[in-house]
Amino acid sequence: MKLNLIPVLLAGLLSAAPAFSATPVTIDFEGPTSYASIDQYYNGGADSAGAVGVNLGVTFGLDALAFQHDLLSFSNAPSPVGVMAPVNSDAALNYAAGFTTGAMFYYSSANATSVGVYDGLNGTGNLLGTFSLASNDDSSYSNWSLATLTFNGTAKSIAFGQAASALTGFDNVTIGAVPEPTEALMLALGLGVVAQVVQRARRKQASV
Amino acid sequence: MNCRFSKKPLVLAVAMVLGGTTMIAAPQLAFAAKTAGTYVTGDFHNHTTCSDGSISMQKLVKKVTDKASNGGDTPWGLDWFVQAGHGGNGNRNCTLVEDATLSTPAYPYVSGKGPTTTWTDSIGAGNIKGLNGSSSGNMWRWQSLQEFQYPLMEYLNALKGLPLFLGMESVVAGHEHSSMSVITGQIPSALDNVSLPGAPGYTALGNANALAQWEYCFDRADTDNSRGAGNAWDCSVTGSLNSGDANWNSTAAKLTNNNGVSGHNKTLEALKWMKENHLTGSYYVPAHLERAGPFNTAGANGYNIEHLRNFNNAAPMTAFGFETQPGHGAANNRGEYQVLRNNFGTNGGTVDSVGGTTYGGTGVYGAQIGGVWDALLGEGRNWWFFASSDWHNRGSFGPDDRRSTQDFYPGEYQRTAVMVRNGADKLRPQTIVDGLRTGNAFSASGQLIDRMAFVACASYPGLGNRTNSSVETIAKNAALSNTDIDVAGCATMGEKLKVRPGAEIVVSIVVRDPDGSNYSPYTFNNPSLAQVGISQPINKPVLDHVDVIRGMVTGYKTPGAADYSGEWPRNTAWLSATGMTPADLSGVPAAAKNTSAAILKTFDSYAWATIPGNPEYKSMTFRIPAVQASQYIRLRGTNLPASVPYETDANGNPLADLFTNANDTTMLRIPCTTGHSAGSQFDGCPDHLATATSGTNKLGVAITNPIAGQKAVSYDVAAWSDLWFYSNPIYVEVAGTTVVAGVK
């Protein structure tokens, strides 16, 4: 196998349609204004302070506020500048187009809490799954853990407002991105094959 | 065989794949940071001999902008200055200087001439334009502004390198007076590189045509019908009746209705004209608006709250505040406010200035907690507090005397400090007017404070929690550098902080009470404070306390509704013959009060902290817990504790200045007992202070004055003894409750 075909193989593997059942969208909260409601910032509109973001088709309830590191003392967040925290119940992430398969995010919380995924907007409709979030921090917001969830059906919202009373922070929320276990296995096998090819090629190169 | 494995294509492939299937948010448009600025002090209401002042434009500019560091004979140099005489006409040429010390190459001293020389004797009657100009010798203000005052002001601007421009104190149709300007055309950027003449004569690069036209069209005192002679002005306003109005004079091409409701409507046309033609290039600030009494349906007197609402509704970018702290601070009727001042004739007889007198030098509309200003703020309006000198003269003294029985020079006593966001550019009229419009300003008398940082920040439990010290640091840094506050989730004066219900508001205030002497010439102990055992030189005032005043915002009143209009209680229905006011606002109509306004916090030397290494700076920080409704907070402060006889009440509110106004010596109550030395009028009570008497007061009440026969605190000593500052408000808009609509 020619080595210059490896990237192509890898691309084919990663982009294989069955591997992900929906286009993943990741919200890193690096852009919206600190202390502002994120609101329409990721929907082609503005946050409550007037800053305009990219259109990802995602909106947030008005109690989902952005917070930026230069004003506050959180650390080690997966994307370093901004995070999100719900300050009351109206803090759902809404994706009207719907997302399937799963979702994941990083969180930091001194208190155990949970976040539900629903097939309706604003945390309405059927509960498709629940993130159960264990306490992972001492209120310094310096430890951030990845939480993943897979579910069946098409989700339209994540009800982050449920975590408001636990004073939980969130970052790098990805929707429609968590592989099914079988799909993950196939992906791992494929990547293993690629790795072996690369290794073999390197050995061959070393013996020349 | 070359079989090197490059990682680059692999990385690209992964990036391609991930990029193709994962949308990661990236910032698009960062929230625009404010242009940097500093607080700068200025004055926009003062007079020269072109109207009813006493000195030339050059002398006034020198007096108010000289700094001691530049060798000036007056040390209170303002950072910006708007010369603003009355509309109407006048017969004196204020561009002629008093003496050779004021000579400039383009405007040299002319022997035998000066600022009281008439236009006829200087430029010749034949050159005076407009209706009856030549025959009367009176020049209409439009000509004076356009042809004489503006070129001189532009020249002085360039010569001194100072932001000087022209405004006016309009004689208002339907009301008394208003400070205003249209700055369009003035001080063009080309002036930055002008080569000034070395000989008499100056041709201006810019012009005051817009201001001159406004004066011709809308000033009550301008009855010229010449359309500005060669200017051929037409005063029409798009969308208005104009020539279809019964009050339209077709020869003059303007409205001629000047009294009562009809006059008020003409002034609304003036504001519409400014909005239409000079949206960001104009301001309109009613001056000493309580002085002439309430609104007079048959004349041109004061303003009721509905008129202020009408102005703000008609042109919110232009009519954004009031001069409720008047000038004339050294007069025998402080601010020229007094009981029974105004003759309404058959439409009301003799009527007090609204509130009777000033209160610590401020009119009742601004001074009374829960009164007119709070009513306007309670609507969420952009309506700001300003102070100006209204300089005319020194009363009994000459213009170079430090004593006064009438006025203080601009900057000498009252100073309005406004945040001007000029970045790296120099101060220009536009950025100054923009600064005034924002309301990020505070006014202080007697240099009681000269720096202020006032900030409110949102705080939420958890990630969004702010500590007191973090907000205090924001305020401290701003105050130390005299700069603005530009922090996300925080707001300062004139701004609104948008929060979610339940947010906690962290408020931090840092003010500088400067050490050393202020600009008062008097060095003896403050006789008002002496009443309560405090020994403190008048010229070295010390901030006693700061009040935080809070009111709730309930939205705009609807024109025509019962709570839209209402006159402040007239005459003794407010200020009694004893000088006392009602204990509450029950007699004030609903339209003119906001009963939610109250003192929220008071800080004094026991409650504030000083900044380490900078003891002049006082720092105060507190939290407003769990806000559930839109509101505002504002500040006031004073050198006087609560319960200083005849100065403050038990809650620290200023009492009526009736007790220090020399126009009624039966009501003077504070003795001034420190003798002055033989060679000085400044190290003890000066000779010009009034002597208290017994007798019948202005309201016809027999008074036995306990200090009869003694020199009493009055005139300029009264003003220097009784110092206050006022901040403009910070609004807090709580989502889901009343929108603070006046602040964008």
PDB file of C-alpha atoms in Angstrom, chain A residues 1 6 8 19 57 63 65-66 70 72 81 91 102 138 148-149 170 177 193 202:
ATOM      1  CA  MET A   1       0.000   0.000   0.000  1.00  0.00           C
ATOM      2  CA  ILE A   6      -3.116   6.523   4.089  1.00  0.00           C
ATOM      3  CA  VAL A   8      -7.249   9.138   2.078  1.00  0.00           C
ATOM      4  CA  ALA A  19     -20.045   6.306  11.990  1.00  0.00           C
ATOM      5  CA  GLY A  57     -28.624  26.852  14.335  1.00  0.00           C
ATOM      6  CA  ASP A  63     -30.711  32.072  31.711  1.00  0.00           C
ATOM      7  CA  LEU A  65     -25.005  33.031  30.439  1.00  0.00           C
ATOM      8  CA  ALA A  66     -21.536  33.192  29.001  1.00  0.00           C
ATOM      9  CA  ASP A  70     -10.473  37.280  32.030  1.00  0.00           C
ATOM     10  CA  LEU A  72     -13.428  35.182  36.568  1.00  0.00           C
ATOM     11  CA  VAL A  81     -11.650  31.647  27.220  1.00  0.00           C
ATOM     12  CA  ALA A  91     -31.190  27.741  30.053  1.00  0.00           C
ATOM     13  CA  GLY A 102     -25.823  11.509  21.427  1.00  0.00           C
ATOM     14  CA  ASP A 138     -14.400  22.104  44.858  1.00  0.00           C
ATOM     15  CA  THR A 148     -21.275  11.662  27.247  1.00  0.00           C
ATOM     16  CA  LEU A 149     -24.741  10.404  26.525  1.00  0.00           C
ATOM     17  CA  PHE A 170     -20.312  23.770  31.087  1.00  0.00           C
ATOM     18  CA  ALA A 177     -21.374  13.544  18.001  1.00  0.00           C
ATOM     19  CA  VAL A 193      -5.499  -1.169  10.470  1.00  0.00           C
ATOM     20  CA  ARG A 202       8.196   2.693   9.060  1.00  0.00           C
TER      21      ARG A 202
END
